Amino acid sequence: MRPPYARRVTKMKASEIRELLKLTKKPDIISFAGGLPDPAAFPYKEVDMISTQVIEENYVKTLQYGTTEGFNRLRRQLAKRMKQKLKCNVSADEIIVTSGAQQAIDLVSKVFIDEGDTVLVEKPGYLGALSSFKLFQAKFFGIPLDEQGLKTEKLEEGLKKYKKAKRPFLYTVPTFQNPSGITMSLERRKHLMEIASEYDLVIVEDNPYSELRYSGKEVPTLKSMDTEGRVVYLGTLSKVFAPGMRLGWAAAPEGIRKKLVLAKQATDLCTSSLIQYTSYKYMKDGHMVRQIKKIKALYKSKRDTMLDTMDEYFPKSIKYNRPEGGMFLWLEFPKGIDSRVLFKKAIKKKVAFVPGSAFYVTEGEGANTARLNFSFASEEQIKEGIKRLSTLL
Amino acid sequence: MRPPYARRVTKMKASEIRELLKLTKKPDIISFAGGLPDPAAFPYKEVDMISTQVIEENYVKTLQYGTTEGFNRLRRQLAKRMKQKLKCNVSADEIIVTSGAQQAIDLVSKVFIDEGDTVLVEKPGYLGALSSFKLFQAKFFGIPLDEQGLKTEKLEEGLKKYKKAKRPFLYTVPTFQNPSGITMSLERRKHLMEIASEYDLVIVEDNPYSELRYSGKEVPTLKSMDTEGRVVYLGTLSKVFAPGMRLGWAAAPEGIRKKLVLAKQATDLCTSSLIQYTSYKYMKDGHMVRQIKKIKALYKSKRDTMLDTMDEYFPKSIKYNRPEGGMFLWLEFPKGIDSRVLFKKAIKKKVAFVPGSAFYVTEGEGANTARLNFSFASEEQIKEGIKRLSTLL
């Protein structure tokens, strides 16, 4: 039979990039391609201990359905962390717990995107968000980045140009961006908030990495600068606990939060109670703060190793940034070099990265760029992998 | 600000029924309203033991991102159970692991429903599925049930009537249906498969309860009768393990399964690895089979207690069925009685059920019906609750 698929999936296919990425998963390849935390640093003893504790303390609740909004004590814990660490004046009521931040993106898509709407995105931008927006049949207006982050004057041009189109929100990863590692400067953030106010724009601030700062000065979150209830903040424990938990959240103004909850109810009823209780205790008992300290030292050293090796072995014609945190850095090859071609050569040398074009919404852009992850591979592998790459350049 | 919501959520609001159900959660109320398993029977010692085992055996994988399709050994285990117990000739490749069966419904909606499509549903039907289809802006064609289940001749009438409309699928819970407790007879199943073949209809078979049979004879799943690749089967461990795990799955023909995986990738990347490994081991080590035996005895006794008490105390004018399994039974009051009015009186007597109108897609239908859950309350509470209800009738 020919199933009567919805339009949103008829043209959908496994992206070229995901096919390429399958090649990076062979065990003998040094991979700078994925966005994985270093599993050697997973707090597995803590998970083991805590999961036993929460089951023994209250198995009736940890194994039962929970409310759609999420476990209240976890919501309070998340609000507290946002207040203390990110200076966000957020109450537990504004928080909805999600199955990873990716689900928060899915709920945002459901609540805001009509077919044909123009979503404002960064170019390059986070692939998982772009996939979600595409699934909801959005069009895109891409805003370029420079070393200060989102080029806000380009955003303003776009808002003028798309004055009459429905443009549901701007999606941004302002700190240690995926894929570029770039952090939006304070000036740009201020300008962005002004523009948002002038054009009545909703901002979706996705912030998975800000706890992972290795150098430089903290920059305030957009959420902390929001006095008009226009920022929907997305958070995750994937990088500061473990991705296999699938624990994320959104913090949103009351009206939006309510819509997100109604959408989540029809999406998966609730996030796993066992995962929520374990995550709560992990935060409350101070394990998260210790874990962040541990992985910051680990990833800082890896970043430095990668940059040092690149400084030593890469030709001067190749540009790259020096991110102050997160998990990624961004390469720019001389014009005319296609990083997809380079990727295939690299795979033969048993080293992998992600060709930058994957992160652009417009075909043909970013052909001479690449994303490198420095959190997953060991330091030895980083040195060896970068040397191998350098032989291709 | 006035956020630029998508059309699909602008009219969305907390359903009347969900507001009513909040009243049922007060601790002193005997509730036949929810659809909860009895937490006293949760296999919490097993969860505690297994979660420790899977973390110690392989924390690198249990705490890391997994593939979108799901953990392969779990997929094989689910396929094996479907083969042995449900006579479904399904391979592990056809299975996608989801965050509860509700997520499988969300993915089915994404893959099949365009705005304005007519989804064929049972009336009464499962509320969570109806909510998901509504979120994707479906219209409904409701097919009534009798004691043999779905009235297939009405389905055929509908298919003739909606010949030109896009009708993406029929959604059905054929065994121990939620809300009615009715099981579709073998004759009706055969007729349904014939009609589906004639009209080239996709069938979504949601089967959360068939492992919970207390009396009567097994009826084959629609999936096991499907020779043309038109049945998408949805399963869950919520009733035979614990709902707080959020572990479900879909088994679908290759083409459909691929679309479901692409949709899931954009929805939440993957289901919690920790939950998947724990669920795998729970099945593999025989805990699930033991658990099913235990809860079948428990729920059978509860069902019998509820029916016995109703037989003794309810007036003859009230009709109810005697389900052979599952968690629900269905009441029909004399015409003219509004079960929502009765609900409010019942709450004052500290006993709760769900007014049947909640399960109908057409306003005004099912006003004189009600759903009663018999798995959650204790036997003492069941006796007392039914007596209290009887004083209102």
PDB file of C-alpha atoms in Angstrom, chain A residues 84-327:
ATOM      1  CA  GLN A  84      21.637  31.763  41.490  1.00  0.00           C
ATOM      2  CA  LYS A  85      23.798  30.967  38.508  1.00  0.00           C
ATOM      3  CA  LEU A  86      22.098  32.687  35.576  1.00  0.00           C
ATOM      4  CA  LYS A  87      20.547  35.653  37.370  1.00  0.00           C
ATOM      5  CA  CYS A  88      17.145  34.774  35.931  1.00  0.00           C
ATOM      6  CA  ASN A  89      14.215  35.852  38.012  1.00  0.00           C
ATOM      7  CA  VAL A  90      12.190  32.726  37.317  1.00  0.00           C
ATOM      8  CA  SER A  91       9.675  30.996  39.574  1.00  0.00           C
ATOM      9  CA  ALA A  92       9.067  27.240  39.676  1.00  0.00           C
ATOM     10  CA  ASP A  93       5.597  27.881  38.205  1.00  0.00           C
ATOM     11  CA  GLU A  94       7.146  29.107  34.974  1.00  0.00           C
ATOM     12  CA  ILE A  95       9.027  25.853  34.450  1.00  0.00           C
ATOM     13  CA  ILE A  96       7.902  22.834  32.476  1.00  0.00           C
ATOM     14  CA  VAL A  97      10.091  19.743  32.656  1.00  0.00           C
ATOM     15  CA  THR A  98      10.712  18.088  29.271  1.00  0.00           C
ATOM     16  CA  SER A  99      12.276  14.917  27.890  1.00  0.00           C
ATOM     17  CA  GLY A 100      15.516  16.645  26.955  1.00  0.00           C
ATOM     18  CA  ALA A 101      15.730  20.189  25.577  1.00  0.00           C
ATOM     19  CA  GLN A 102      14.981  18.720  22.149  1.00  0.00           C
ATOM     20  CA  GLN A 103      11.437  18.042  23.355  1.00  0.00           C
ATOM     21  CA  ALA A 104      11.183  21.632  24.546  1.00  0.00           C
ATOM     22  CA  ILE A 105      12.027  22.646  20.964  1.00  0.00           C
ATOM     23  CA  ASP A 106       9.305  20.302  19.649  1.00  0.00           C
ATOM     24  CA  LEU A 107       6.781  21.900  22.027  1.00  0.00           C
ATOM     25  CA  VAL A 108       7.858  25.405  20.990  1.00  0.00           C
ATOM     26  CA  SER A 109       7.341  24.372  17.350  1.00  0.00           C
ATOM     27  CA  LYS A 110       3.874  23.060  18.176  1.00  0.00           C
ATOM     28  CA  VAL A 111       2.865  26.176  20.053  1.00  0.00           C
ATOM     29  CA  PHE A 112       4.212  28.757  17.610  1.00  0.00           C
ATOM     30  CA  ILE A 113       4.719  27.468  14.071  1.00  0.00           C
ATOM     31  CA  ASP A 114       2.030  27.418  11.387  1.00  0.00           C
ATOM     32  CA  GLU A 115       2.899  25.981   7.986  1.00  0.00           C
ATOM     33  CA  GLY A 116       4.775  28.598   5.964  1.00  0.00           C
ATOM     34  CA  ASP A 117       5.777  30.778   8.929  1.00  0.00           C
ATOM     35  CA  THR A 118       9.227  32.337   8.773  1.00  0.00           C
ATOM     36  CA  VAL A 119      11.382  31.340  11.729  1.00  0.00           C
ATOM     37  CA  LEU A 120      14.412  33.511  12.404  1.00  0.00           C
ATOM     38  CA  VAL A 121      17.514  31.393  12.932  1.00  0.00           C
ATOM     39  CA  GLU A 122      21.261  31.725  13.222  1.00  0.00           C
ATOM     40  CA  LYS A 123      23.463  30.681  10.351  1.00  0.00           C
ATOM     41  CA  PRO A 124      25.142  28.436  11.113  1.00  0.00           C
ATOM     42  CA  GLY A 125      22.529  27.073  13.551  1.00  0.00           C
ATOM     43  CA  TYR A 126      21.750  24.049  15.712  1.00  0.00           C
ATOM     44  CA  LEU A 127      20.764  21.138  13.472  1.00  0.00           C
ATOM     45  CA  GLY A 128      18.216  19.575  15.872  1.00  0.00           C
ATOM     46  CA  ALA A 129      16.251  22.809  16.106  1.00  0.00           C
ATOM     47  CA  LEU A 130      16.292  23.336  12.346  1.00  0.00           C
ATOM     48  CA  SER A 131      14.973  19.768  11.886  1.00  0.00           C
ATOM     49  CA  SER A 132      12.124  20.404  14.285  1.00  0.00           C
ATOM     50  CA  PHE A 133      11.138  23.695  12.648  1.00  0.00           C
ATOM     51  CA  LYS A 134      11.248  22.011   9.227  1.00  0.00           C
ATOM     52  CA  LEU A 135       8.996  19.222  10.472  1.00  0.00           C
ATOM     53  CA  PHE A 136       6.460  21.939  11.290  1.00  0.00           C
ATOM     54  CA  GLN A 137       6.844  23.285   7.755  1.00  0.00           C
ATOM     55  CA  ALA A 138       8.557  26.552   8.647  1.00  0.00           C
ATOM     56  CA  LYS A 139      10.494  28.706   6.238  1.00  0.00           C
ATOM     57  CA  PHE A 140      13.696  30.314   7.455  1.00  0.00           C
ATOM     58  CA  PHE A 141      15.338  33.681   7.592  1.00  0.00           C
ATOM     59  CA  GLY A 142      18.973  33.059   8.490  1.00  0.00           C
ATOM     60  CA  ILE A 143      21.015  35.677  10.326  1.00  0.00           C
ATOM     61  CA  PRO A 144      24.803  35.476  10.050  1.00  0.00           C
ATOM     62  CA  LEU A 145      27.163  35.452  13.021  1.00  0.00           C
ATOM     63  CA  ASP A 146      30.500  37.152  13.487  1.00  0.00           C
ATOM     64  CA  GLU A 147      32.923  36.919  16.405  1.00  0.00           C
ATOM     65  CA  GLN A 148      30.437  38.985  18.496  1.00  0.00           C
ATOM     66  CA  GLY A 149      27.618  36.553  17.748  1.00  0.00           C
ATOM     67  CA  LEU A 150      24.328  37.262  15.988  1.00  0.00           C
ATOM     68  CA  LYS A 151      24.613  40.253  13.640  1.00  0.00           C
ATOM     69  CA  THR A 152      21.724  42.147  15.121  1.00  0.00           C
ATOM     70  CA  GLU A 153      21.590  44.738  12.340  1.00  0.00           C
ATOM     71  CA  LYS A 154      20.905  41.868   9.913  1.00  0.00           C
ATOM     72  CA  LEU A 155      18.124  40.691  12.200  1.00  0.00           C
ATOM     73  CA  GLU A 156      16.592  44.154  12.037  1.00  0.00           C
ATOM     74  CA  GLU A 157      16.837  44.176   8.244  1.00  0.00           C
ATOM     75  CA  GLY A 158      15.052  40.844   8.195  1.00  0.00           C
ATOM     76  CA  LEU A 159      12.300  42.039  10.506  1.00  0.00           C
ATOM     77  CA  LYS A 160      11.708  45.010   8.249  1.00  0.00           C
ATOM     78  CA  LYS A 161      11.693  42.812   5.173  1.00  0.00           C
ATOM     79  CA  TYR A 162       9.363  40.232   6.736  1.00  0.00           C
ATOM     80  CA  LYS A 163       7.128  42.853   8.298  1.00  0.00           C
ATOM     81  CA  LYS A 164       3.935  41.258   7.077  1.00  0.00           C
ATOM     82  CA  ALA A 165       4.951  37.598   7.273  1.00  0.00           C
ATOM     83  CA  LYS A 166       4.207  35.716  10.458  1.00  0.00           C
ATOM     84  CA  ARG A 167       7.597  35.260  12.088  1.00  0.00           C
ATOM     85  CA  PRO A 168       6.862  33.341  15.270  1.00  0.00           C
ATOM     86  CA  PHE A 169      10.227  33.688  17.024  1.00  0.00           C
ATOM     87  CA  LEU A 170      13.995  34.020  16.856  1.00  0.00           C
ATOM     88  CA  TYR A 171      15.796  30.848  17.889  1.00  0.00           C
ATOM     89  CA  THR A 172      19.284  31.449  19.265  1.00  0.00           C
ATOM     90  CA  VAL A 173      22.021  29.676  21.213  1.00  0.00           C
ATOM     91  CA  PRO A 174      23.755  32.816  22.464  1.00  0.00           C
ATOM     92  CA  THR A 175      26.475  31.230  24.592  1.00  0.00           C
ATOM     93  CA  PHE A 176      29.129  28.837  23.224  1.00  0.00           C
ATOM     94  CA  GLN A 177      26.890  28.316  20.253  1.00  0.00           C
ATOM     95  CA  ASN A 178      26.357  24.986  18.565  1.00  0.00           C
ATOM     96  CA  PRO A 179      27.929  24.694  16.008  1.00  0.00           C
ATOM     97  CA  SER A 180      30.274  27.700  16.071  1.00  0.00           C
ATOM     98  CA  GLY A 181      31.334  27.987  19.710  1.00  0.00           C
ATOM     99  CA  ILE A 182      30.707  31.749  19.435  1.00  0.00           C
ATOM    100  CA  THR A 183      29.293  33.747  22.368  1.00  0.00           C
ATOM    101  CA  MET A 184      27.083  36.749  21.736  1.00  0.00           C
ATOM    102  CA  SER A 185      28.630  39.869  23.262  1.00  0.00           C
ATOM    103  CA  LEU A 186      26.838  41.946  25.873  1.00  0.00           C
ATOM    104  CA  GLU A 187      26.405  44.830  23.421  1.00  0.00           C
ATOM    105  CA  ARG A 188      24.754  42.559  20.898  1.00  0.00           C
ATOM    106  CA  ARG A 189      22.506  41.101  23.589  1.00  0.00           C
ATOM    107  CA  LYS A 190      21.380  44.580  24.572  1.00  0.00           C
ATOM    108  CA  HIS A 191      20.760  45.471  20.949  1.00  0.00           C
ATOM    109  CA  LEU A 192      18.852  42.231  20.427  1.00  0.00           C
ATOM    110  CA  MET A 193      16.566  42.938  23.381  1.00  0.00           C
ATOM    111  CA  GLU A 194      15.890  46.459  22.044  1.00  0.00           C
ATOM    112  CA  ILE A 195      15.030  45.141  18.605  1.00  0.00           C
ATOM    113  CA  ALA A 196      12.833  42.418  20.113  1.00  0.00           C
ATOM    114  CA  SER A 197      10.938  45.049  22.038  1.00  0.00           C
ATOM    115  CA  GLU A 198      10.556  47.309  19.038  1.00  0.00           C
ATOM    116  CA  TYR A 199       9.343  44.541  16.744  1.00  0.00           C
ATOM    117  CA  ASP A 200       7.470  42.590  19.430  1.00  0.00           C
ATOM    118  CA  LEU A 201       9.549  39.485  18.855  1.00  0.00           C
ATOM    119  CA  VAL A 202       9.521  36.242  20.866  1.00  0.00           C
ATOM    120  CA  ILE A 203      13.048  34.965  21.564  1.00  0.00           C
ATOM    121  CA  VAL A 204      13.745  31.289  22.166  1.00  0.00           C
ATOM    122  CA  GLU A 205      17.042  31.162  24.062  1.00  0.00           C
ATOM    123  CA  ASP A 206      18.566  27.684  24.043  1.00  0.00           C
ATOM    124  CA  ASN A 207      21.310  27.507  26.645  1.00  0.00           C
ATOM    125  CA  PRO A 208      22.826  24.037  27.000  1.00  0.00           C
ATOM    126  CA  TYR A 209      26.437  25.105  27.477  1.00  0.00           C
ATOM    127  CA  SER A 210      26.734  28.222  29.627  1.00  0.00           C
ATOM    128  CA  GLU A 211      27.727  26.254  32.735  1.00  0.00           C
ATOM    129  CA  LEU A 212      30.797  25.076  30.798  1.00  0.00           C
ATOM    130  CA  ARG A 213      32.902  28.257  30.754  1.00  0.00           C
ATOM    131  CA  TYR A 214      36.683  27.704  30.747  1.00  0.00           C
ATOM    132  CA  SER A 215      37.911  31.274  30.334  1.00  0.00           C
ATOM    133  CA  GLY A 216      36.676  34.839  29.884  1.00  0.00           C
ATOM    134  CA  LYS A 217      33.887  36.672  31.634  1.00  0.00           C
ATOM    135  CA  GLU A 218      30.276  35.584  32.203  1.00  0.00           C
ATOM    136  CA  VAL A 219      27.741  37.245  29.919  1.00  0.00           C
ATOM    137  CA  PRO A 220      24.159  37.548  31.187  1.00  0.00           C
ATOM    138  CA  THR A 221      21.481  35.299  29.692  1.00  0.00           C
ATOM    139  CA  LEU A 222      18.849  36.935  27.489  1.00  0.00           C
ATOM    140  CA  LYS A 223      16.273  35.593  29.935  1.00  0.00           C
ATOM    141  CA  SER A 224      17.852  37.614  32.755  1.00  0.00           C
ATOM    142  CA  MET A 225      17.623  40.754  30.592  1.00  0.00           C
ATOM    143  CA  ASP A 226      13.979  40.216  29.676  1.00  0.00           C
ATOM    144  CA  THR A 227      11.583  42.639  31.323  1.00  0.00           C
ATOM    145  CA  GLU A 228       8.714  42.102  28.894  1.00  0.00           C
ATOM    146  CA  GLY A 229       8.032  38.358  29.056  1.00  0.00           C
ATOM    147  CA  ARG A 230       9.285  37.608  25.572  1.00  0.00           C
ATOM    148  CA  VAL A 231      12.066  35.094  26.227  1.00  0.00           C
ATOM    149  CA  VAL A 232      11.379  31.368  26.315  1.00  0.00           C
ATOM    150  CA  TYR A 233      14.430  29.811  27.964  1.00  0.00           C
ATOM    151  CA  LEU A 234      15.441  26.199  27.225  1.00  0.00           C
ATOM    152  CA  GLY A 235      17.746  24.259  29.509  1.00  0.00           C
ATOM    153  CA  THR A 236      19.114  20.725  29.765  1.00  0.00           C
ATOM    154  CA  LEU A 237      20.984  18.458  32.155  1.00  0.00           C
ATOM    155  CA  SER A 238      22.528  16.528  29.241  1.00  0.00           C
ATOM    156  CA  LYS A 239      25.874  18.270  29.490  1.00  0.00           C
ATOM    157  CA  VAL A 240      26.065  18.668  33.286  1.00  0.00           C
ATOM    158  CA  PHE A 241      24.581  15.300  34.307  1.00  0.00           C
ATOM    159  CA  ALA A 242      24.147  12.735  31.497  1.00  0.00           C
ATOM    160  CA  PRO A 243      22.439  12.834  28.090  1.00  0.00           C
ATOM    161  CA  GLY A 244      21.005   9.337  28.599  1.00  0.00           C
ATOM    162  CA  MET A 245      18.706  10.751  31.282  1.00  0.00           C
ATOM    163  CA  ARG A 246      16.858  12.952  28.745  1.00  0.00           C
ATOM    164  CA  LEU A 247      16.052  15.751  31.170  1.00  0.00           C
ATOM    165  CA  GLY A 248      15.447  19.244  29.906  1.00  0.00           C
ATOM    166  CA  TRP A 249      13.130  22.128  30.659  1.00  0.00           C
ATOM    167  CA  ALA A 250      11.610  25.336  29.403  1.00  0.00           C
ATOM    168  CA  ALA A 251      11.083  28.482  31.479  1.00  0.00           C
ATOM    169  CA  ALA A 252       8.417  30.628  29.898  1.00  0.00           C
ATOM    170  CA  PRO A 253       6.023  33.438  30.770  1.00  0.00           C
ATOM    171  CA  GLU A 254       2.730  32.126  32.204  1.00  0.00           C
ATOM    172  CA  GLY A 255       0.622  32.237  29.034  1.00  0.00           C
ATOM    173  CA  ILE A 256       3.219  30.508  26.900  1.00  0.00           C
ATOM    174  CA  ARG A 257       4.040  28.008  29.632  1.00  0.00           C
ATOM    175  CA  LYS A 258       0.375  26.968  29.767  1.00  0.00           C
ATOM    176  CA  LYS A 259       0.295  26.321  26.022  1.00  0.00           C
ATOM    177  CA  LEU A 260       3.518  24.313  26.271  1.00  0.00           C
ATOM    178  CA  VAL A 261       1.937  22.166  28.995  1.00  0.00           C
ATOM    179  CA  LEU A 262      -1.191  21.511  26.917  1.00  0.00           C
ATOM    180  CA  ALA A 263       1.025  20.536  23.985  1.00  0.00           C
ATOM    181  CA  LYS A 264       3.145  18.261  26.172  1.00  0.00           C
ATOM    182  CA  GLN A 265       0.065  16.538  27.560  1.00  0.00           C
ATOM    183  CA  ALA A 266      -0.850  15.379  24.050  1.00  0.00           C
ATOM    184  CA  THR A 267       2.812  14.623  23.243  1.00  0.00           C
ATOM    185  CA  ASP A 268       3.914  12.223  25.994  1.00  0.00           C
ATOM    186  CA  LEU A 269       1.719  12.862  29.070  1.00  0.00           C
ATOM    187  CA  CYS A 270       4.757  13.439  31.307  1.00  0.00           C
ATOM    188  CA  THR A 271       8.504  12.925  31.530  1.00  0.00           C
ATOM    189  CA  SER A 272       9.691   9.771  33.321  1.00  0.00           C
ATOM    190  CA  SER A 273       9.108  10.177  37.051  1.00  0.00           C
ATOM    191  CA  LEU A 274      12.139   8.043  37.906  1.00  0.00           C
ATOM    192  CA  ILE A 275      14.353  10.304  35.794  1.00  0.00           C
ATOM    193  CA  GLN A 276      12.830  13.423  37.344  1.00  0.00           C
ATOM    194  CA  TYR A 277      13.299  12.282  40.952  1.00  0.00           C
ATOM    195  CA  THR A 278      16.862  11.164  40.225  1.00  0.00           C
ATOM    196  CA  SER A 279      17.649  14.504  38.582  1.00  0.00           C
ATOM    197  CA  TYR A 280      16.151  16.411  41.503  1.00  0.00           C
ATOM    198  CA  LYS A 281      18.274  14.585  44.034  1.00  0.00           C
ATOM    199  CA  TYR A 282      21.358  14.907  41.865  1.00  0.00           C
ATOM    200  CA  MET A 283      20.973  18.669  41.929  1.00  0.00           C
ATOM    201  CA  LYS A 284      19.806  19.012  45.513  1.00  0.00           C
ATOM    202  CA  ASP A 285      22.584  16.931  47.058  1.00  0.00           C
ATOM    203  CA  GLY A 286      25.295  18.976  45.372  1.00  0.00           C
ATOM    204  CA  HIS A 287      26.411  16.341  42.871  1.00  0.00           C
ATOM    205  CA  MET A 288      25.773  18.623  39.910  1.00  0.00           C
ATOM    206  CA  VAL A 289      27.970  21.415  41.202  1.00  0.00           C
ATOM    207  CA  ARG A 290      30.809  18.928  41.789  1.00  0.00           C
ATOM    208  CA  GLN A 291      30.290  17.396  38.349  1.00  0.00           C
ATOM    209  CA  ILE A 292      30.422  20.801  36.632  1.00  0.00           C
ATOM    210  CA  LYS A 293      33.708  21.557  38.372  1.00  0.00           C
ATOM    211  CA  LYS A 294      35.114  18.227  37.235  1.00  0.00           C
ATOM    212  CA  ILE A 295      34.100  18.450  33.577  1.00  0.00           C
ATOM    213  CA  LYS A 296      35.109  22.110  33.280  1.00  0.00           C
ATOM    214  CA  ALA A 297      38.683  21.166  34.148  1.00  0.00           C
ATOM    215  CA  LEU A 298      38.529  18.189  31.799  1.00  0.00           C
ATOM    216  CA  TYR A 299      37.089  20.028  28.793  1.00  0.00           C
ATOM    217  CA  LYS A 300      39.239  23.123  29.287  1.00  0.00           C
ATOM    218  CA  SER A 301      42.291  20.958  29.003  1.00  0.00           C
ATOM    219  CA  LYS A 302      40.908  19.224  25.910  1.00  0.00           C
ATOM    220  CA  ARG A 303      40.067  22.539  24.269  1.00  0.00           C
ATOM    221  CA  ASP A 304      43.564  23.816  24.961  1.00  0.00           C
ATOM    222  CA  THR A 305      45.124  20.647  23.600  1.00  0.00           C
ATOM    223  CA  MET A 306      43.100  20.922  20.428  1.00  0.00           C
ATOM    224  CA  LEU A 307      43.959  24.593  19.929  1.00  0.00           C
ATOM    225  CA  ASP A 308      47.644  24.081  20.750  1.00  0.00           C
ATOM    226  CA  THR A 309      47.912  21.214  18.281  1.00  0.00           C
ATOM    227  CA  MET A 310      46.109  23.225  15.612  1.00  0.00           C
ATOM    228  CA  ASP A 311      48.396  26.208  16.241  1.00  0.00           C
ATOM    229  CA  GLU A 312      51.369  23.943  15.736  1.00  0.00           C
ATOM    230  CA  TYR A 313      50.243  21.884  12.735  1.00  0.00           C
ATOM    231  CA  PHE A 314      47.600  23.758  10.748  1.00  0.00           C
ATOM    232  CA  PRO A 315      48.652  26.059   7.890  1.00  0.00           C
ATOM    233  CA  LYS A 316      48.060  29.768   8.481  1.00  0.00           C
ATOM    234  CA  SER A 317      45.408  29.898   5.763  1.00  0.00           C
ATOM    235  CA  ILE A 318      42.972  28.055   7.999  1.00  0.00           C
ATOM    236  CA  LYS A 319      41.036  30.191  10.427  1.00  0.00           C
ATOM    237  CA  TYR A 320      39.517  28.980  13.677  1.00  0.00           C
ATOM    238  CA  ASN A 321      38.100  30.563  16.792  1.00  0.00           C
ATOM    239  CA  ARG A 322      39.090  30.077  20.456  1.00  0.00           C
ATOM    240  CA  PRO A 323      35.785  29.480  22.242  1.00  0.00           C
ATOM    241  CA  GLU A 324      35.600  30.405  25.922  1.00  0.00           C
ATOM    242  CA  GLY A 325      33.477  27.363  26.731  1.00  0.00           C
ATOM    243  CA  GLY A 326      31.104  24.703  25.467  1.00  0.00           C
ATOM    244  CA  MET A 327      32.044  21.735  23.334  1.00  0.00           C
TER     245      MET A 327
END
